[in-house]
């Protein structure tokens, strides 16, 4: 890792998406490297943080994991207002969750910060036999809407760190270097080092 010209930035990131799409599970995977089969439905919202080093910039993500239940919808602007990044999560085995994700994206385009980095996560990518939402359709939608798109699995960890790393790289304050050298996760509980390509 380059050590010269180090700078630290804080980036507020919000997760939005349908009930049960796997928002909390993605955060738990990214922040603690864990997965649980029976994750409890989020009430209101939960806060986490995780630090990533991208080249010589240290990005501290301040993560708001929101509740997907409809009765909490009106709270969402509190969490996405002023956010540098948003991850909109759907479940690849559930078409209704993809429809819900597209509604969130419309809402963010209308009400969110105009230079917000937006990522669409097609989660539960380990459940290929139950897939209802095709990769191709989503790829086209993501491209047309200027979104980063990854199919992730909080269960197997596929593409999870990679997605946060790609988001960090797109933050306006992070200048991409010519030869990206990978990322370092510096979050608790254990100090971990990994390459951008190690887990996808
Ligand atoms: P709300 O908080 O209610 O909005 O839901 P959420 O989006 O936070 O979903 P949550 O992380 O609670 O996950 C819902 C269920 O899906 C849990 O039982 C998880 O174990 C399961 N789950 C989450 N991610 C994955 C995944 O990648 N693969 C599989 N197979 N199951 C997953
Ligand atoms: Mg949750």
PDB file of C-alpha atoms and ligand atoms in Angstrom:
ATOM      1  CA  UNK A   1       0.000   0.000   0.000  1.00  0.00           C
ATOM      2  CA  UNK A   2       1.112   3.503  -0.728  1.00  0.00           C
ATOM      3  CA  UNK A   3       1.619   5.391   2.498  1.00  0.00           C
ATOM      4  CA  UNK A   4       2.284   8.846   1.188  1.00  0.00           C
ATOM      5  CA  UNK A   5      -0.408  11.494   1.004  1.00  0.00           C
ATOM      6  CA  UNK A   6      -2.731   9.628   3.335  1.00  0.00           C
ATOM      7  CA  UNK A   7      -6.124  11.152   3.849  1.00  0.00           C
ATOM      8  CA  UNK A   8      -9.158  10.099   5.817  1.00  0.00           C
ATOM      9  CA  UNK A   9     -12.708  10.602   4.749  1.00  0.00           C
ATOM     10  CA  UNK A  10     -15.989   9.732   6.399  1.00  0.00           C
ATOM     11  CA  UNK A  11     -18.755   8.520   4.130  1.00  0.00           C
ATOM     12  CA  UNK A  12     -22.350   8.110   5.249  1.00  0.00           C
ATOM     13  CA  UNK A  13     -23.854   5.042   3.545  1.00  0.00           C
ATOM     14  CA  UNK A  14     -27.468   3.903   3.713  1.00  0.00           C
ATOM     15  CA  UNK A  15     -28.938   0.484   2.883  1.00  0.00           C
ATOM     16  CA  UNK A  16     -32.476   0.408   1.532  1.00  0.00           C
ATOM     17  CA  UNK A  17     -34.640  -2.408   0.231  1.00  0.00           C
ATOM     18  CA  UNK A  18     -37.488  -4.785   0.858  1.00  0.00           C
ATOM     19  CA  UNK A  19     -38.047  -6.758   4.061  1.00  0.00           C
ATOM     20  CA  UNK A  20     -35.876  -9.845   4.088  1.00  0.00           C
ATOM     21  CA  UNK A  21     -33.736  -8.867   1.067  1.00  0.00           C
ATOM     22  CA  UNK A  22     -30.636  -9.204   3.238  1.00  0.00           C
ATOM     23  CA  UNK A  23     -29.581  -5.649   4.147  1.00  0.00           C
ATOM     24  CA  UNK A  24     -28.603  -6.507   7.720  1.00  0.00           C
ATOM     25  CA  UNK A  25     -26.929  -9.706   6.574  1.00  0.00           C
ATOM     26  CA  UNK A  26     -24.783  -7.813   4.049  1.00  0.00           C
ATOM     27  CA  UNK A  27     -23.738  -5.352   6.762  1.00  0.00           C
ATOM     28  CA  UNK A  28     -22.974  -8.153   9.216  1.00  0.00           C
ATOM     29  CA  UNK A  29     -20.843  -9.851   6.550  1.00  0.00           C
ATOM     30  CA  UNK A  30     -18.987  -6.644   5.670  1.00  0.00           C
ATOM     31  CA  UNK A  31     -18.457  -5.369   9.225  1.00  0.00           C
ATOM     32  CA  UNK A  32     -17.953  -8.611  11.175  1.00  0.00           C
ATOM     33  CA  UNK A  33     -17.344 -11.281   8.541  1.00  0.00           C
ATOM     34  CA  UNK A  34     -20.314 -13.271   9.873  1.00  0.00           C
ATOM     35  CA  UNK A  35     -23.622 -14.683   8.662  1.00  0.00           C
ATOM     36  CA  UNK A  36     -26.610 -16.018  10.596  1.00  0.00           C
ATOM     37  CA  UNK A  37     -29.458 -18.104   9.155  1.00  0.00           C
ATOM     38  CA  UNK A  38     -32.097 -16.422  11.281  1.00  0.00           C
ATOM     39  CA  UNK A  39     -31.339 -12.725  11.151  1.00  0.00           C
ATOM     40  CA  UNK A  40     -33.984 -10.690  12.995  1.00  0.00           C
ATOM     41  CA  UNK A  41     -35.995  -8.127  11.062  1.00  0.00           C
ATOM     42  CA  UNK A  42     -34.620  -4.646  11.726  1.00  0.00           C
ATOM     43  CA  UNK A  43     -36.668  -2.230  13.800  1.00  0.00           C
ATOM     44  CA  UNK A  44     -36.207   1.418  12.781  1.00  0.00           C
ATOM     45  CA  UNK A  45     -32.556   1.331  11.762  1.00  0.00           C
ATOM     46  CA  UNK A  46     -29.181   0.144  13.014  1.00  0.00           C
ATOM     47  CA  UNK A  47     -25.805   1.858  12.854  1.00  0.00           C
ATOM     48  CA  UNK A  48     -22.420   0.300  12.053  1.00  0.00           C
ATOM     49  CA  UNK A  49     -19.056   1.502  10.868  1.00  0.00           C
ATOM     50  CA  UNK A  50     -16.276  -0.058   8.882  1.00  0.00           C
ATOM     51  CA  UNK A  51     -13.037   1.357   7.518  1.00  0.00           C
ATOM     52  CA  UNK A  52     -11.574   0.562   4.121  1.00  0.00           C
ATOM     53  CA  UNK A  53      -8.288   1.767   2.687  1.00  0.00           C
ATOM     54  CA  UNK A  54      -8.365   2.395  -1.040  1.00  0.00           C
ATOM     55  CA  UNK A  55      -4.941   3.247  -2.348  1.00  0.00           C
ATOM     56  CA  UNK A  56      -3.868   6.093  -0.059  1.00  0.00           C
ATOM     57  CA  UNK A  57      -7.333   7.134   1.099  1.00  0.00           C
ATOM     58  CA  UNK A  58      -8.904   5.736   4.260  1.00  0.00           C
ATOM     59  CA  UNK A  59     -12.669   5.662   3.940  1.00  0.00           C
ATOM     60  CA  UNK A  60     -14.686   5.282   7.112  1.00  0.00           C
ATOM     61  CA  UNK A  61     -18.165   4.104   6.145  1.00  0.00           C
ATOM     62  CA  UNK A  62     -20.843   5.211   8.609  1.00  0.00           C
ATOM     63  CA  UNK A  63     -23.532   2.707   7.761  1.00  0.00           C
ATOM     64  CA  UNK A  64     -27.260   3.060   8.365  1.00  0.00           C
ATOM     65  CA  UNK A  65     -29.024  -0.276   7.949  1.00  0.00           C
ATOM     66  CA  UNK A  66     -32.692   0.663   7.577  1.00  0.00           C
ATOM     67  CA  UNK A  67     -35.789  -1.457   8.214  1.00  0.00           C
ATOM     68  CA  UNK A  68     -37.566  -2.759   5.121  1.00  0.00           C
ATOM     69  CA  UNK A  69     -41.003  -2.972   6.740  1.00  0.00           C
ATOM     70  CA  UNK A  70     -43.396  -0.549   5.040  1.00  0.00           C
ATOM     71  CA  UNK A  71     -44.364   1.129   8.311  1.00  0.00           C
ATOM     72  CA  UNK A  72     -40.821   2.534   8.564  1.00  0.00           C
ATOM     73  CA  UNK A  73     -40.805   3.989   5.037  1.00  0.00           C
ATOM     74  CA  UNK A  74     -41.387   7.544   6.242  1.00  0.00           C
ATOM     75  CA  UNK A  75     -38.172   7.416   8.307  1.00  0.00           C
ATOM     76  CA  UNK A  76     -35.989   6.661   5.287  1.00  0.00           C
ATOM     77  CA  UNK A  77     -35.252  10.271   4.228  1.00  0.00           C
ATOM     78  CA  UNK A  78     -33.593  10.822   7.614  1.00  0.00           C
ATOM     79  CA  UNK A  79     -31.074   8.158   6.680  1.00  0.00           C
ATOM     80  CA  UNK A  80     -30.505   8.867   2.987  1.00  0.00           C
ATOM     81  CA  UNK A  81     -30.414  12.651   3.323  1.00  0.00           C
ATOM     82  CA  UNK A  82     -26.782  13.740   3.096  1.00  0.00           C
ATOM     83  CA  UNK A  83     -25.604  10.200   2.392  1.00  0.00           C
ATOM     84  CA  UNK A  84     -22.561   9.854   0.140  1.00  0.00           C
ATOM     85  CA  UNK A  85     -23.622   6.373  -0.934  1.00  0.00           C
ATOM     86  CA  UNK A  86     -26.653   4.110  -1.000  1.00  0.00           C
ATOM     87  CA  UNK A  87     -26.895   0.350  -1.440  1.00  0.00           C
ATOM     88  CA  UNK A  88     -30.305  -0.741  -2.679  1.00  0.00           C
ATOM     89  CA  UNK A  89     -30.772  -4.423  -1.961  1.00  0.00           C
ATOM     90  CA  UNK A  90     -33.133  -6.937  -3.545  1.00  0.00           C
ATOM     91  CA  UNK A  91     -33.345 -10.718  -3.345  1.00  0.00           C
ATOM     92  CA  UNK A  92     -32.693 -12.486  -6.687  1.00  0.00           C
ATOM     93  CA  UNK A  93     -35.299 -15.124  -5.736  1.00  0.00           C
ATOM     94  CA  UNK A  94     -38.049 -12.548  -5.193  1.00  0.00           C
ATOM     95  CA  UNK A  95     -39.369 -10.417  -8.068  1.00  0.00           C
ATOM     96  CA  UNK A  96     -41.390  -8.163  -5.746  1.00  0.00           C
ATOM     97  CA  UNK A  97     -38.178  -7.190  -3.974  1.00  0.00           C
ATOM     98  CA  UNK A  98     -36.692  -6.079  -7.321  1.00  0.00           C
ATOM     99  CA  UNK A  99     -39.794  -3.962  -8.011  1.00  0.00           C
ATOM    100  CA  UNK A 100     -39.362  -2.420  -4.560  1.00  0.00           C
ATOM    101  CA  UNK A 101     -35.682  -1.726  -5.278  1.00  0.00           C
ATOM    102  CA  UNK A 102     -36.608   0.178  -8.449  1.00  0.00           C
ATOM    103  CA  UNK A 103     -39.041   2.313  -6.395  1.00  0.00           C
ATOM    104  CA  UNK A 104     -36.236   3.165  -3.963  1.00  0.00           C
ATOM    105  CA  UNK A 105     -33.996   4.158  -6.841  1.00  0.00           C
ATOM    106  CA  UNK A 106     -36.698   6.457  -8.226  1.00  0.00           C
ATOM    107  CA  UNK A 107     -37.103   8.009  -4.794  1.00  0.00           C
ATOM    108  CA  UNK A 108     -33.350   8.550  -4.451  1.00  0.00           C
ATOM    109  CA  UNK A 109     -33.118  10.083  -7.923  1.00  0.00           C
ATOM    110  CA  UNK A 110     -35.933  12.455  -6.980  1.00  0.00           C
ATOM    111  CA  UNK A 111     -35.023  13.282  -3.362  1.00  0.00           C
ATOM    112  CA  UNK A 112     -31.456  12.153  -2.730  1.00  0.00           C
ATOM    113  CA  UNK A 113     -28.228  13.965  -3.066  1.00  0.00           C
ATOM    114  CA  UNK A 114     -27.388  14.350  -6.773  1.00  0.00           C
ATOM    115  CA  UNK A 115     -23.811  13.054  -6.543  1.00  0.00           C
ATOM    116  CA  UNK A 116     -24.685  10.080  -4.315  1.00  0.00           C
ATOM    117  CA  UNK A 117     -22.924   6.852  -5.325  1.00  0.00           C
ATOM    118  CA  UNK A 118     -25.653   4.242  -5.795  1.00  0.00           C
ATOM    119  CA  UNK A 119     -25.176   0.506  -5.871  1.00  0.00           C
ATOM    120  CA  UNK A 120     -27.766  -2.141  -6.624  1.00  0.00           C
ATOM    121  CA  UNK A 121     -27.150  -5.443  -4.845  1.00  0.00           C
ATOM    122  CA  UNK A 122     -28.917  -8.578  -6.109  1.00  0.00           C
ATOM    123  CA  UNK A 123     -28.483 -10.567  -2.915  1.00  0.00           C
ATOM    124  CA  UNK A 124     -28.895 -14.306  -2.139  1.00  0.00           C
ATOM    125  CA  UNK A 125     -26.865 -15.099  -5.253  1.00  0.00           C
ATOM    126  CA  UNK A 126     -26.098 -18.474  -3.644  1.00  0.00           C
ATOM    127  CA  UNK A 127     -29.742 -19.520  -4.268  1.00  0.00           C
ATOM    128  CA  UNK A 128     -29.314 -19.969  -8.024  1.00  0.00           C
ATOM    129  CA  UNK A 129     -31.984 -22.685  -8.310  1.00  0.00           C
ATOM    130  CA  UNK A 130     -34.577 -20.268  -6.976  1.00  0.00           C
ATOM    131  CA  UNK A 131     -33.596 -17.301  -9.125  1.00  0.00           C
ATOM    132  CA  UNK A 132     -36.497 -15.127 -10.380  1.00  0.00           C
ATOM    133  CA  UNK A 133     -34.631 -11.962 -11.426  1.00  0.00           C
ATOM    134  CA  UNK A 134     -32.209 -12.401 -14.336  1.00  0.00           C
ATOM    135  CA  UNK A 135     -28.754 -10.872 -14.311  1.00  0.00           C
ATOM    136  CA  UNK A 136     -29.170  -9.490 -17.845  1.00  0.00           C
ATOM    137  CA  UNK A 137     -32.344  -7.513 -17.135  1.00  0.00           C
ATOM    138  CA  UNK A 138     -30.818  -5.959 -14.044  1.00  0.00           C
ATOM    139  CA  UNK A 139     -27.535  -5.167 -15.755  1.00  0.00           C
ATOM    140  CA  UNK A 140     -29.369  -3.152 -18.388  1.00  0.00           C
ATOM    141  CA  UNK A 141     -31.488  -1.379 -15.779  1.00  0.00           C
ATOM    142  CA  UNK A 142     -28.410  -0.560 -13.685  1.00  0.00           C
ATOM    143  CA  UNK A 143     -26.529   0.744 -16.698  1.00  0.00           C
ATOM    144  CA  UNK A 144     -29.438   2.962 -17.760  1.00  0.00           C
ATOM    145  CA  UNK A 145     -29.712   4.378 -14.245  1.00  0.00           C
ATOM    146  CA  UNK A 146     -26.014   4.912 -13.587  1.00  0.00           C
ATOM    147  CA  UNK A 147     -25.823   2.330 -10.807  1.00  0.00           C
ATOM    148  CA  UNK A 148     -23.034   0.051  -9.743  1.00  0.00           C
ATOM    149  CA  UNK A 149     -24.459  -3.491  -9.884  1.00  0.00           C
ATOM    150  CA  UNK A 150     -23.308  -6.624  -8.078  1.00  0.00           C
ATOM    151  CA  UNK A 151     -24.941  -9.941  -7.361  1.00  0.00           C
ATOM    152  CA  UNK A 152     -23.962 -10.688  -3.783  1.00  0.00           C
ATOM    153  CA  UNK A 153     -24.356 -13.373  -1.179  1.00  0.00           C
ATOM    154  CA  UNK A 154     -24.146 -12.439   2.463  1.00  0.00           C
ATOM    155  CA  UNK A 155     -24.127 -16.176   3.136  1.00  0.00           C
ATOM    156  CA  UNK A 156     -21.083 -17.140   1.039  1.00  0.00           C
ATOM    157  CA  UNK A 157     -19.547 -13.611   1.075  1.00  0.00           C
ATOM    158  CA  UNK A 158     -19.430 -13.456  -2.708  1.00  0.00           C
ATOM    159  CA  UNK A 159     -18.986  -9.878  -4.003  1.00  0.00           C
ATOM    160  CA  UNK A 160     -19.741  -8.296  -0.615  1.00  0.00           C
ATOM    161  CA  UNK A 161     -16.380  -6.689   0.180  1.00  0.00           C
ATOM    162  CA  UNK A 162     -15.902  -6.052  -3.501  1.00  0.00           C
ATOM    163  CA  UNK A 163     -19.110  -4.027  -3.686  1.00  0.00           C
ATOM    164  CA  UNK A 164     -18.109  -1.764  -0.774  1.00  0.00           C
ATOM    165  CA  UNK A 165     -14.664  -1.377  -2.280  1.00  0.00           C
ATOM    166  CA  UNK A 166     -16.136  -0.318  -5.650  1.00  0.00           C
ATOM    167  CA  UNK A 167     -18.379   2.175  -3.858  1.00  0.00           C
ATOM    168  CA  UNK A 168     -15.397   3.610  -1.975  1.00  0.00           C
ATOM    169  CA  UNK A 169     -13.487   4.018  -5.228  1.00  0.00           C
ATOM    170  CA  UNK A 170     -16.371   5.994  -6.753  1.00  0.00           C
ATOM    171  CA  UNK A 171     -16.627   8.498  -3.901  1.00  0.00           C
ATOM    172  CA  UNK A 172     -15.726  11.903  -5.334  1.00  0.00           C
ATOM    173  CA  UNK A 173     -12.971  12.480  -2.750  1.00  0.00           C
ATOM    174  CA  UNK A 174     -11.193   9.226  -3.571  1.00  0.00           C
ATOM    175  CA  UNK A 175      -8.850   9.788  -6.479  1.00  0.00           C
ATOM    176  CA  UNK A 176      -8.388   6.557  -8.381  1.00  0.00           C
ATOM    177  CA  UNK A 177      -4.725   5.702  -8.738  1.00  0.00           C
ATOM    178  CA  UNK A 178      -3.328   4.302 -11.969  1.00  0.00           C
ATOM    179  CA  UNK A 179      -2.472   0.990 -10.398  1.00  0.00           C
ATOM    180  CA  UNK A 180      -5.054   0.188  -7.738  1.00  0.00           C
ATOM    181  CA  UNK A 181      -3.350  -1.913  -5.105  1.00  0.00           C
ATOM    182  CA  UNK A 182      -6.349  -3.376  -3.358  1.00  0.00           C
ATOM    183  CA  UNK A 183      -8.047  -2.686  -0.105  1.00  0.00           C
ATOM    184  CA  UNK A 184      -7.481  -3.162   3.572  1.00  0.00           C
ATOM    185  CA  UNK A 185     -10.346  -3.779   5.945  1.00  0.00           C
ATOM    186  CA  UNK A 186      -9.392  -2.281   9.258  1.00  0.00           C
ATOM    187  CA  UNK A 187     -12.592  -2.917  11.179  1.00  0.00           C
ATOM    188  CA  UNK A 188     -12.950  -4.702  14.450  1.00  0.00           C
ATOM    189  CA  UNK A 189     -13.047  -7.389  15.765  1.00  0.00           C
ATOM    190  CA  UNK A 190      -9.933  -8.565  13.980  1.00  0.00           C
ATOM    191  CA  UNK A 191      -7.641  -6.635  11.738  1.00  0.00           C
ATOM    192  CA  UNK A 192      -7.953  -8.142   8.287  1.00  0.00           C
ATOM    193  CA  UNK A 193      -6.114  -7.564   5.039  1.00  0.00           C
ATOM    194  CA  UNK A 194      -7.364  -8.668   1.680  1.00  0.00           C
ATOM    195  CA  UNK A 195      -7.035  -8.035  -2.010  1.00  0.00           C
ATOM    196  CA  UNK A 196      -9.886  -6.608  -4.020  1.00  0.00           C
ATOM    197  CA  UNK A 197     -10.153  -9.816  -5.977  1.00  0.00           C
ATOM    198  CA  UNK A 198      -9.839 -12.298  -3.160  1.00  0.00           C
ATOM    199  CA  UNK A 199     -13.475 -12.807  -2.360  1.00  0.00           C
ATOM    200  CA  UNK A 200     -15.439 -12.608  -5.524  1.00  0.00           C
TER     201      UNK A 200
HETATM  202  P1  LIG B   1     -35.414  -6.197   7.241  1.00  0.00           P
HETATM  203  O1  LIG B   1     -34.517  -5.794   8.362  1.00  0.00           O
HETATM  204  O2  LIG B   1     -36.684  -6.842   7.748  1.00  0.00           O
HETATM  205  O3  LIG B   1     -35.719  -5.086   6.297  1.00  0.00           O
HETATM  206  O4  LIG B   1     -34.677  -7.366   6.395  1.00  0.00           O
HETATM  207  P2  LIG B   1     -33.172  -7.385   5.837  1.00  0.00           P
HETATM  208  O5  LIG B   1     -33.156  -6.835   4.460  1.00  0.00           O
HETATM  209  O6  LIG B   1     -32.246  -6.772   6.817  1.00  0.00           O
HETATM  210  O7  LIG B   1     -32.890  -8.949   5.698  1.00  0.00           O
HETATM  211  P3  LIG B   1     -32.010  -9.874   6.681  1.00  0.00           P
HETATM  212  O8  LIG B   1     -30.574  -9.522   6.570  1.00  0.00           O
HETATM  213  O9  LIG B   1     -32.635  -9.842   8.012  1.00  0.00           O
HETATM  214  O10 LIG B   1     -32.174 -11.299   5.978  1.00  0.00           O
HETATM  215  C1  LIG B   1     -33.436 -11.952   5.865  1.00  0.00           C
HETATM  216  C2  LIG B   1     -33.210 -13.462   5.800  1.00  0.00           C
HETATM  217  O11 LIG B   1     -32.527 -13.804   4.616  1.00  0.00           O
HETATM  218  C3  LIG B   1     -32.371 -13.994   6.974  1.00  0.00           C
HETATM  219  O12 LIG B   1     -32.935 -15.190   7.431  1.00  0.00           O
HETATM  220  C4  LIG B   1     -31.010 -14.245   6.348  1.00  0.00           C
HETATM  221  O13 LIG B   1     -30.345 -15.337   6.966  1.00  0.00           O
HETATM  222  C5  LIG B   1     -31.361 -14.561   4.902  1.00  0.00           C
HETATM  223  N1  LIG B   1     -30.289 -14.122   3.987  1.00  0.00           N
HETATM  224  C6  LIG B   1     -29.728 -12.896   3.928  1.00  0.00           C
HETATM  225  N2  LIG B   1     -28.777 -12.844   2.982  1.00  0.00           N
HETATM  226  C7  LIG B   1     -28.742 -14.078   2.423  1.00  0.00           C
HETATM  227  C8  LIG B   1     -27.950 -14.660   1.371  1.00  0.00           C
HETATM  228  O14 LIG B   1     -27.082 -14.031   0.746  1.00  0.00           O
HETATM  229  N3  LIG B   1     -28.217 -15.961   1.060  1.00  0.00           N
HETATM  230  C9  LIG B   1     -29.166 -16.692   1.702  1.00  0.00           C
HETATM  231  N4  LIG B   1     -29.338 -17.949   1.317  1.00  0.00           N
HETATM  232  N5  LIG B   1     -29.907 -16.173   2.697  1.00  0.00           N
HETATM  233  C10 LIG B   1     -29.704 -14.897   3.049  1.00  0.00           C
HETATM  234 MG1  LIG B   2     -32.539  -5.787   8.574  1.00  0.00          MG
END
